[in-house]
Coordinates of C-alpha atoms in Angstrom, one line a residue:
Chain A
X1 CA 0.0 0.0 0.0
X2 CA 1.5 3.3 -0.7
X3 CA 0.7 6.5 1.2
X4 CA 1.6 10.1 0.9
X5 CA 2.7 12.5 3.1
X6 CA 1.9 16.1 2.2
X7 CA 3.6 19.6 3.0
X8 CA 0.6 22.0 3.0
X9 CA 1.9 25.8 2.5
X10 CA 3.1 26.2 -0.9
X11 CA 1.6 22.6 -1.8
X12 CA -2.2 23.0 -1.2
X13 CA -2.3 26.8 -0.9
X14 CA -0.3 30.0 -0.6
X15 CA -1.1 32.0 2.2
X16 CA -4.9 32.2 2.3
X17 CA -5.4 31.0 -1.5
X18 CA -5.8 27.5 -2.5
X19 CA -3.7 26.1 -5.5
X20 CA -5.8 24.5 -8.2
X21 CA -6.1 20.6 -7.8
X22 CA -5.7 20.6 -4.1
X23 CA -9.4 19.6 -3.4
X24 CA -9.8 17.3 -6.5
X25 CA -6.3 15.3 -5.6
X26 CA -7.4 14.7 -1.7
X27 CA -10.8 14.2 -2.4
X28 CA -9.2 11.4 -5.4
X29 CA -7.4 9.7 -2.6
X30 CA -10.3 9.4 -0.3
X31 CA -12.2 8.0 -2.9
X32 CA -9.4 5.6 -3.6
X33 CA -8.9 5.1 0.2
X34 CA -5.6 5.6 -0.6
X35 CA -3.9 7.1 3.0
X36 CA -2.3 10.4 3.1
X37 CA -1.2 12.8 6.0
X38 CA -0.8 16.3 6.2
X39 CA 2.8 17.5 7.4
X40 CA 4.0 20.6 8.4
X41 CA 7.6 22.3 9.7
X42 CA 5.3 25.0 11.2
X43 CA 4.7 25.0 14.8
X44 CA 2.6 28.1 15.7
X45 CA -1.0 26.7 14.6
X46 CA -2.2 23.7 15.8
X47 CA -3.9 20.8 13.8
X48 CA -7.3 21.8 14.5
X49 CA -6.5 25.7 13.5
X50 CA -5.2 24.2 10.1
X51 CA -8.1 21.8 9.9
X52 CA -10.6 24.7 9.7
X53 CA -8.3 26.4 7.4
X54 CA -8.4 23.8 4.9
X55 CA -11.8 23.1 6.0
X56 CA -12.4 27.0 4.3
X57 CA -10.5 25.9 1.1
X58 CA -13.3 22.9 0.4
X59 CA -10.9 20.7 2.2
X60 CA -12.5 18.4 4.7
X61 CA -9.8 16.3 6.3
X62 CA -10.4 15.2 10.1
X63 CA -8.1 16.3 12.6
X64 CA -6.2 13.1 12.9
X65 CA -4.8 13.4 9.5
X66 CA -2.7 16.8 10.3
X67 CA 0.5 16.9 12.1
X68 CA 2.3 19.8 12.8
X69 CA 5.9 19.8 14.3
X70 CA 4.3 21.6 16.9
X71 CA 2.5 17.7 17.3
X72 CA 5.4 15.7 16.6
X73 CA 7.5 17.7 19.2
X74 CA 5.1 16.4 21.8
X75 CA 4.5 13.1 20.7
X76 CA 8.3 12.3 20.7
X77 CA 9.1 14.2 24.0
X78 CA 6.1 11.9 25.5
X79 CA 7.8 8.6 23.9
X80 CA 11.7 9.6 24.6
X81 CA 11.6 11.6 28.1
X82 CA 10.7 12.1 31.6
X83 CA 8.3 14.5 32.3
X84 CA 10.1 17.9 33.5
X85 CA 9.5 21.9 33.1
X86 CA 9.4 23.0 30.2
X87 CA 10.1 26.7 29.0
X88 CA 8.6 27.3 25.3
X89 CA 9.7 29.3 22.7
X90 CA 6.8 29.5 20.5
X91 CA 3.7 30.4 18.9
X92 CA 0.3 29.6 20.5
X93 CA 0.1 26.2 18.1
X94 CA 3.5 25.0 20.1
X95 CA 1.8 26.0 23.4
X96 CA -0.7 24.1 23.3
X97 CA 0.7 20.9 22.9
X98 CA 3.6 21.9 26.0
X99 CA 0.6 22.3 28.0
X100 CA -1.3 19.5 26.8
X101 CA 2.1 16.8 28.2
X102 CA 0.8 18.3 31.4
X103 CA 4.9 18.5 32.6
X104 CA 4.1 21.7 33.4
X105 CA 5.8 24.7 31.9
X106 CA 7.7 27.6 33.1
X107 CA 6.9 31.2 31.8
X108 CA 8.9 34.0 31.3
X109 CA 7.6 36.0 34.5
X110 CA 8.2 32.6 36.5
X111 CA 11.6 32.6 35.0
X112 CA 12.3 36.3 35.9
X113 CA 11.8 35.1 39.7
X114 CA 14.6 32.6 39.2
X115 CA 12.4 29.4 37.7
X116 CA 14.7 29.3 34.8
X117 CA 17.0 26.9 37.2
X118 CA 14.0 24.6 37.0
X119 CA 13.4 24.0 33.3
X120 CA 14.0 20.6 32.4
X121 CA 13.4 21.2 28.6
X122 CA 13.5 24.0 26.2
X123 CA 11.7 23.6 23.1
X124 CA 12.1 26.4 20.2
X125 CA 9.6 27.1 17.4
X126 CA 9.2 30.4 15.6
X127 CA 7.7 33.0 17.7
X128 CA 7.0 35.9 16.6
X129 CA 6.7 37.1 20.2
X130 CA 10.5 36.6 20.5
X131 CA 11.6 39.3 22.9
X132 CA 15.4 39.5 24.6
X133 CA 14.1 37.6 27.8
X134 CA 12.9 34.9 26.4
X135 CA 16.6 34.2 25.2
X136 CA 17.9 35.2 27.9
X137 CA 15.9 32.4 29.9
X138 CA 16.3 30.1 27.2
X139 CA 20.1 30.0 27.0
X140 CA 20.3 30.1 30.5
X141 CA 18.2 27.2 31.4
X142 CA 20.3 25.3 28.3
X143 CA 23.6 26.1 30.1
X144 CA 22.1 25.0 33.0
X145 CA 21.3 21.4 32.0
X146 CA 17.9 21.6 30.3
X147 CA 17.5 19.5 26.9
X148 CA 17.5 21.6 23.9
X149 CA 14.7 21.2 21.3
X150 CA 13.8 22.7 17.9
X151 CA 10.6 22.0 16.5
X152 CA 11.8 22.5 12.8
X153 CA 15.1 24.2 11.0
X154 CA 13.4 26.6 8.7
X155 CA 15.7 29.9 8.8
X156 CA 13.2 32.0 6.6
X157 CA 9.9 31.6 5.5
X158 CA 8.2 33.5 3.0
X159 CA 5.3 36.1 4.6
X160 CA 3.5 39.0 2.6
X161 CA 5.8 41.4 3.5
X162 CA 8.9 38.9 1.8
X163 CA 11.5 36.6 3.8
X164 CA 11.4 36.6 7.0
X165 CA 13.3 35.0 9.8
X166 CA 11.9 31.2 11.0
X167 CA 12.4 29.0 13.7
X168 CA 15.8 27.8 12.5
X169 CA 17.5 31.4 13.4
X170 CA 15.7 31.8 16.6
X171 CA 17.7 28.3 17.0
X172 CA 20.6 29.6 15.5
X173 CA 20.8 32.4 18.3
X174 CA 20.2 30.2 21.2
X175 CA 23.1 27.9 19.5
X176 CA 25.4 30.7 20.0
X177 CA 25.0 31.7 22.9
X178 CA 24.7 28.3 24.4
X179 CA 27.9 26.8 22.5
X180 CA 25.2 23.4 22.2
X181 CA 23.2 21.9 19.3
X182 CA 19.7 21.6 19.4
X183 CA 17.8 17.9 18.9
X184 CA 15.6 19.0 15.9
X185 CA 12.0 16.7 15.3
X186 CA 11.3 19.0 11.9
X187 CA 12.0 17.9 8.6
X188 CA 14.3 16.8 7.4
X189 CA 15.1 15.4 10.4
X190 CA 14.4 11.6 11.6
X191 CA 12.3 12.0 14.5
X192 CA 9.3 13.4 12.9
X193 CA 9.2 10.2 10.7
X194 CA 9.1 8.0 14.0
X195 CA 5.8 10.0 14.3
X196 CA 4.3 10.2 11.0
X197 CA 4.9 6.3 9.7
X198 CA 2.6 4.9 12.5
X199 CA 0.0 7.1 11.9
X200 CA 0.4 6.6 8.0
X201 CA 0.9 2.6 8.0
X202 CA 2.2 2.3 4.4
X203 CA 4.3 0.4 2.6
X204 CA 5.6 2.4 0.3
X205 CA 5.7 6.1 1.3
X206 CA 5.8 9.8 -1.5
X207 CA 6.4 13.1 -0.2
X208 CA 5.1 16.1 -2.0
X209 CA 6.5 19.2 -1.2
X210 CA 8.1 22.6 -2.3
X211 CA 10.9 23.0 -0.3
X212 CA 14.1 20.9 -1.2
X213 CA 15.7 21.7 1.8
X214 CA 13.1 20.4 4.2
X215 CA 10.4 18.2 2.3
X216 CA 12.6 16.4 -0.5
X217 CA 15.4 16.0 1.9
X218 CA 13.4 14.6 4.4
X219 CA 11.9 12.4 1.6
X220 CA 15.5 11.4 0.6
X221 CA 16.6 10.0 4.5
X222 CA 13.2 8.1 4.7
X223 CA 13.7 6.4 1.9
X224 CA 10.3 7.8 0.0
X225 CA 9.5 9.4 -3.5
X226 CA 10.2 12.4 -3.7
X227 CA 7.5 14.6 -5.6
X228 CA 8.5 18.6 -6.1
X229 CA 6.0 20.9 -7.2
X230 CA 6.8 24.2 -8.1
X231 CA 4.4 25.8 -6.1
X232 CA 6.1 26.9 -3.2
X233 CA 9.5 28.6 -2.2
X234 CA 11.9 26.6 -4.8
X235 CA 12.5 27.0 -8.4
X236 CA 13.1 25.0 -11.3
X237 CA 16.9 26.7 -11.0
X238 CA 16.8 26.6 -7.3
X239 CA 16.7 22.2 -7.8
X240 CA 19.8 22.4 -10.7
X241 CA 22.0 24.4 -8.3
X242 CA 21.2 21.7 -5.4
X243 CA 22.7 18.5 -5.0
X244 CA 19.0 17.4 -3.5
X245 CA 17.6 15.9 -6.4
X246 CA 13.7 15.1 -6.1
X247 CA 12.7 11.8 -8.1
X248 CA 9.7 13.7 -9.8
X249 CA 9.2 17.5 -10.0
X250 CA 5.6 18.6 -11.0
X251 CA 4.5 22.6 -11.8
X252 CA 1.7 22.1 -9.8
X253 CA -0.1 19.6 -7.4
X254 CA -2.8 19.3 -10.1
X255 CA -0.6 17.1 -12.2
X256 CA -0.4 14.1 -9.8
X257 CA -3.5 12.7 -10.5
X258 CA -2.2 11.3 -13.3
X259 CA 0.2 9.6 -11.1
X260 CA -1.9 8.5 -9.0
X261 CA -4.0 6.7 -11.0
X262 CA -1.4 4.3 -11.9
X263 CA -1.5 3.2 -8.5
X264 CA -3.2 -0.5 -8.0
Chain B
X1 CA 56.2 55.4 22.8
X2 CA 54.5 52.8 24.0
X3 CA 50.8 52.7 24.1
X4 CA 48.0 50.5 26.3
X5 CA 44.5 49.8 25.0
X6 CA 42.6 48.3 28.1
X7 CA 39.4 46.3 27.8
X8 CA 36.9 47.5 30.5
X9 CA 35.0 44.7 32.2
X10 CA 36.8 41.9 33.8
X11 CA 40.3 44.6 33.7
X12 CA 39.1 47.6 35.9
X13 CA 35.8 46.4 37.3
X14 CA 33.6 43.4 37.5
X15 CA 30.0 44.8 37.2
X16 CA 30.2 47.6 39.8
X17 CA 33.2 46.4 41.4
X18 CA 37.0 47.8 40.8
X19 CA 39.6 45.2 40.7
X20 CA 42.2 46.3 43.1
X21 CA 45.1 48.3 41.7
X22 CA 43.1 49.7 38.3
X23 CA 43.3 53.1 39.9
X24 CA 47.1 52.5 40.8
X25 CA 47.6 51.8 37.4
X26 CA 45.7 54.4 35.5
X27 CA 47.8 57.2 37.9
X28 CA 50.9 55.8 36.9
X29 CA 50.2 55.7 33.5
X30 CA 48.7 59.5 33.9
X31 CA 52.4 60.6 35.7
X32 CA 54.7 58.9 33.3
X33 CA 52.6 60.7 30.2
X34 CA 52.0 57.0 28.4
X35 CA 49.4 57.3 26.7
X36 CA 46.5 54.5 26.8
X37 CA 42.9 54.2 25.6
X38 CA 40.0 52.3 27.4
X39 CA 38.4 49.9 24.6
X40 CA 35.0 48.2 25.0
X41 CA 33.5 45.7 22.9
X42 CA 30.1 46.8 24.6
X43 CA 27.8 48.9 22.7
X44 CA 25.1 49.8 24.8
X45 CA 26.4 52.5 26.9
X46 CA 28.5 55.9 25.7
X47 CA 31.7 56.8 26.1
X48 CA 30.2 59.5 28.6
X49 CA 28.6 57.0 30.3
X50 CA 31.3 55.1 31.4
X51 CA 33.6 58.0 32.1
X52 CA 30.8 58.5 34.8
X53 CA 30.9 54.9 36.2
X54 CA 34.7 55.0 35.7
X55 CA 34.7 58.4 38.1
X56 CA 32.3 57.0 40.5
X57 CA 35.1 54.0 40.5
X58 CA 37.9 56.5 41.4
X59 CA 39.2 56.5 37.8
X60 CA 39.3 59.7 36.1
X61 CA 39.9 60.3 32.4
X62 CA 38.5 62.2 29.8
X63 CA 35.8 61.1 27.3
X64 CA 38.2 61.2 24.6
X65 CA 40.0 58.4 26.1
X66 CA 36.6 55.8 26.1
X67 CA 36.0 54.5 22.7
X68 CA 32.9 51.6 22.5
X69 CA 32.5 49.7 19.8
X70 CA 29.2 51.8 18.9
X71 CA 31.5 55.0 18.7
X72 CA 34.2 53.3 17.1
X73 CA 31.1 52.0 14.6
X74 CA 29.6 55.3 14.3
X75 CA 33.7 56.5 13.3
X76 CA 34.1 54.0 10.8
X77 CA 30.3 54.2 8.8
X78 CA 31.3 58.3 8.5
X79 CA 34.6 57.8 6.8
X80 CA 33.7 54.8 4.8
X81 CA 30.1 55.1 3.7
X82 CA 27.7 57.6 2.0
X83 CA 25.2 58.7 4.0
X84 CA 21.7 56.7 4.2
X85 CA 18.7 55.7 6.6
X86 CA 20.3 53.2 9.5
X87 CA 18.1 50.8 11.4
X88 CA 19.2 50.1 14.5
X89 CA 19.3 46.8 16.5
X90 CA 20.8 47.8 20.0
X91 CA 20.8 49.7 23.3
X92 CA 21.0 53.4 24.0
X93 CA 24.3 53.6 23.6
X94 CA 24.2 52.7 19.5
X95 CA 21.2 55.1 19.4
X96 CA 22.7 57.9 20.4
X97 CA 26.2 57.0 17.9
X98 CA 23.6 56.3 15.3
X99 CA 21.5 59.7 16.0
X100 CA 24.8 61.6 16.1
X101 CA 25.9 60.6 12.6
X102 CA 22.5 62.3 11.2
X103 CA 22.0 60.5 8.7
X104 CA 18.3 59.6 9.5
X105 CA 16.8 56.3 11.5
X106 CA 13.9 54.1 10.7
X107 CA 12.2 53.1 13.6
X108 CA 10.4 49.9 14.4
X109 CA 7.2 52.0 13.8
X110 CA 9.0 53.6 10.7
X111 CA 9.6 50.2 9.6
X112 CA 6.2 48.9 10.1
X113 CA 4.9 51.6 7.8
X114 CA 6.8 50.2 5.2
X115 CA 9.8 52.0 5.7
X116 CA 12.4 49.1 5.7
X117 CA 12.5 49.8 2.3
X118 CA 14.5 52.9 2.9
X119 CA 16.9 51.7 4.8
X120 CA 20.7 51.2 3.4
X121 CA 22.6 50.5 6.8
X122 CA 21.3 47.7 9.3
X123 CA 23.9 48.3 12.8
X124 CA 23.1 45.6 14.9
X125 CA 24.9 45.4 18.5
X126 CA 23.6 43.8 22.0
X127 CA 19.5 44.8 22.5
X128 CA 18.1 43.4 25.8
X129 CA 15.1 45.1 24.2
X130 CA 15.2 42.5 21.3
X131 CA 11.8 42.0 19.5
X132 CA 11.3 39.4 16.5
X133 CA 9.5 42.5 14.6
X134 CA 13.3 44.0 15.0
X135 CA 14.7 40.9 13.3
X136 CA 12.3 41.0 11.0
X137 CA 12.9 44.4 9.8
X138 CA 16.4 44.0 10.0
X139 CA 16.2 40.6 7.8
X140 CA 14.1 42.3 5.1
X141 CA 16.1 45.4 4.7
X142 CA 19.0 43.3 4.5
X143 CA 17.5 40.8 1.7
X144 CA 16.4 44.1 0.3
X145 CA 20.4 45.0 0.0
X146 CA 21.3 47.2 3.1
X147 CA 24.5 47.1 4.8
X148 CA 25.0 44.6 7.4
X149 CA 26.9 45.8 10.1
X150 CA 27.6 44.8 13.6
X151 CA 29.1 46.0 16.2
X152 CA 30.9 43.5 18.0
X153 CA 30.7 39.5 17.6
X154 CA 30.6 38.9 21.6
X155 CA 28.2 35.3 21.0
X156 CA 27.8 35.8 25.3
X157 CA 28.4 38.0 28.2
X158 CA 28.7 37.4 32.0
X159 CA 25.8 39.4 33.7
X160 CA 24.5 38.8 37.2
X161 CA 22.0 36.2 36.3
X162 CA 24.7 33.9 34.2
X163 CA 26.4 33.8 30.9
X164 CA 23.7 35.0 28.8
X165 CA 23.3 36.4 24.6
X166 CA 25.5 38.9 23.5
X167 CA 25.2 40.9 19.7
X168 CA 27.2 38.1 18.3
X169 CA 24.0 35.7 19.0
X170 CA 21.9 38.5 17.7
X171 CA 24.3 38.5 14.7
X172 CA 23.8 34.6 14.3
X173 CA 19.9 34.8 14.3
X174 CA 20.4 37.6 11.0
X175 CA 23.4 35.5 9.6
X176 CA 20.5 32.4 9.7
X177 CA 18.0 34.5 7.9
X178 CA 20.0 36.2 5.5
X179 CA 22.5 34.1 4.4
X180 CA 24.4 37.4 4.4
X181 CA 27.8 37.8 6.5
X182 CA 28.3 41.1 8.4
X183 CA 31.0 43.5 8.8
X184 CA 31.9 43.5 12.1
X185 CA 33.5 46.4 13.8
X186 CA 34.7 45.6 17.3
X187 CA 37.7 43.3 19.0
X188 CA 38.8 41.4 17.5
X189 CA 38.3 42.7 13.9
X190 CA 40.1 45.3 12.0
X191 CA 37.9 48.0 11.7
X192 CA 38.2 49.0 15.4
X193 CA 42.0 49.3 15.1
X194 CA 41.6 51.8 12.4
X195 CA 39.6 54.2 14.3
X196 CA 42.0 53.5 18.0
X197 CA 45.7 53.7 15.9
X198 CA 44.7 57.3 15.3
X199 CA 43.7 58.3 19.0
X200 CA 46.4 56.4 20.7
X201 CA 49.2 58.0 18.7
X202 CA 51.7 55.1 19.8
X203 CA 54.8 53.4 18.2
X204 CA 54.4 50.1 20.1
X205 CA 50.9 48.6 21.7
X206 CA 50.2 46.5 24.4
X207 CA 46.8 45.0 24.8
X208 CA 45.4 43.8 28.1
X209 CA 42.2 42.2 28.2
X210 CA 40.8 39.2 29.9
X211 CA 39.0 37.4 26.6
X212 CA 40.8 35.2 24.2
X213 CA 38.6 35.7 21.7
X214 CA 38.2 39.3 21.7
X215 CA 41.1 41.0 23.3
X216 CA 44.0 38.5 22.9
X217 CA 43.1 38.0 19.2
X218 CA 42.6 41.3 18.6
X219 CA 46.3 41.9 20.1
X220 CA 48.0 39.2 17.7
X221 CA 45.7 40.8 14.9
X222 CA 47.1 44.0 15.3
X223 CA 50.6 42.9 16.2
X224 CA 50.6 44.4 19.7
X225 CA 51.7 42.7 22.7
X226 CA 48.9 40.7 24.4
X227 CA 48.6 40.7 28.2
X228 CA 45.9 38.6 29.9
X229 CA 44.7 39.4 33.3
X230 CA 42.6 36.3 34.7
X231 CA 39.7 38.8 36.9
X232 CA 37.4 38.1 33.8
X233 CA 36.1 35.5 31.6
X234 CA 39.0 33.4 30.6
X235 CA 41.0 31.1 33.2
X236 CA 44.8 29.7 33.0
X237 CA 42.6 26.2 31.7
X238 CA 41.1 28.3 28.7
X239 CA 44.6 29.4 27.7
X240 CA 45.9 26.4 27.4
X241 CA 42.8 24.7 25.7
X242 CA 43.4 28.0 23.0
X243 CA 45.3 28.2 19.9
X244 CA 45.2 31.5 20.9
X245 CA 48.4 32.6 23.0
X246 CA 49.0 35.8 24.9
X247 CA 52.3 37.3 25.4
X248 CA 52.3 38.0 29.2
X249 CA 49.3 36.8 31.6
X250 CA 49.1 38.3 35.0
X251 CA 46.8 37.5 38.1
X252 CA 45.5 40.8 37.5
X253 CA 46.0 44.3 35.8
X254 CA 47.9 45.2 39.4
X255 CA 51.0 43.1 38.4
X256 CA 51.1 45.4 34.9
X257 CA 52.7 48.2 37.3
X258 CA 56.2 46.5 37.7
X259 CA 56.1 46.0 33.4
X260 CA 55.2 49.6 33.4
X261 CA 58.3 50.8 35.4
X262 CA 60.9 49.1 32.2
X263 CA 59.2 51.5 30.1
X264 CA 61.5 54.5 29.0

């Protein structure tokens, strides 16, 4: 059985617009049952804001079939460690799922009054309530002992006001000032995929994404297809410069039904 | 003639507390008519400033004898660049160097208008008041082709509450979402020497600071001789661990008197 994981932004729609085929290509693999996921580096909504996002495109997917790193951060921390206090980096998606481990977190007034000695875990997703403090805290707990987590490398991601700075140079402050690397769940690292291919149960696995630095790398280490569409943040140029090569690249999403329907 | 540039913190004071024998030193210096120059990689206070907490200290010397990385910044941007808007990542310090040049700010409220457009010179050096919004603005004028500068590449600094993120991690965050490399002014780069050869007026230099990465490199850089005091960051373990070698290393700027007497 083959299933397909797929990056939303850039792939289904861009910003608040969908891109053509979107619906007709998910609503093609329900018909077919064939199993799919959403997956996404971005950790500031959660799975049921981006439900009723796509949910307002014509895209009705249950809840279960969205993961976020935001998600996939706590999943892993529940499998791999101990509960502990946690101090969070992140946007009210990330949040959510630190207080929903029930480990307890530690805020950034708690940590003015000293607490920071007490974090056990910091985990780092784009926030872009980032202030000095929260930094400050951050590195200081890390120093201190705590683990140090990234929910996903992006440095940049594209906004309507152009490039702007992601979760990945948040982390590459903190790594700085901290002299220590941070465990990253995000693609393309491994420990998303620890997540995602239990919840999938396929044999045979395609990613479709935009970015080659996240989705068809990450496609690459798991040993999937890798489908580009050129949709999103990377080029046609952007993929001869690279030495990521994906196995298919496609202008648009719209074009793998054709694909698809050369599946048994 | 032989000249002394002394770092501040960690050589005269730690936080607000002189390290016996500065004074001594600094009067000896004064009677003997060597010249010296206090050099700070720190940005976020003015020269004024610290000839205020240097007084309160006992240690009094003029203004023109301070020079911060956000003066010696402010020196360098008037004789090597045009004029042209400046956005400023820092503390008050780098505002007022910045103001003084008059060559126009944007603002964080400037920018938000749209104004990041206009900017040609992004001067980034340590903000506690740090705001993603800043990063962003300073990431987008930067994609957009101004002038990345910073003041000092100081990744940490010891403060009260622990080892905590200095402009250098600031630096890292906009190196992440840029892909852009700044020009960096202070210890242990070049730039600061240009602007400090001319004030100290001195044949031969000798360097005393307490960081291997900043001072000491800066010494070897520059060819002067490089005296570590261990009151600061770096211990007798740290030298050895460094490829970095100082020339003399005393317990603590008091020893430098006895050196000071072989002068002619």
């Amino acid at each position: 059985m083959t299933g397909i994981i797929f990056d939303m932004d850039g792939v289904l729609y861009r910003g608040n617009t969908p891109i053509e085929g979107a619906k007709q290509v998910i609503e093609f693999l329900k018909e077919r049952k064939i199993p799919f996921l959403f997956l996404t580096n971005n950790s500031t909504r959660t799975a049921l804001m981006y439900r009723e996002k796509l949910r307002s495109m014509g895209i009705d997917v249950p809840e279960e079939s969205i993961v976020t790193s935001g998600l996939a951060t706590r999943l892993y921390m529940e499998r791999h460690f101990n509960p502990g206090k946690i101090f969070v980096i992140g946007g009210r998606g990330l949040h959510e799922e630190m207080e929903h481990l029930n480990w307890g977190t530690v805020s950034v007034d708690d940590a003015r009054r000293g607490d920071w000695r007490e974090v056990e875990y910091v985990v780092t997703g784009l926030d872009t309530g980032l202030t000095y403090e929260k930094l400050k805290y951050a590195a200081l707990a890390i120093r201190n002992g705590a683990v140090f987590i990234g929910t996903n490398p992006d440095t940049t991601y594209p906004s309507e006001e152009g490039i702007v700075p992601g979760a990945g140079s948040i982390l590459a402050a903190l790594r700085a000032s901290t002299d220590r690397e941070p465990l990253i769940i995000g693609k393309p690292h491994e420990p998303v995929w620890e997540i995602v291919r239990e919840k999938l149960k396929a044999g045979e696995v395609w990613v479709v994404g935009d970015r080659l630095d996240t989705d068809i790398a990450f496609a690459k280490r798991i040993g999937a297809r890798a489908v580009m569409v050129l949709t999103g943040v990377n080029s046609l140029r952007d993929v001869e410069k690279s030495e990521i090569e994906p196995d298919l690249i496609l202008p648009s999403i719209k074009g793998l039904i054709d694909y698809l329907k050369t599946f048994d």
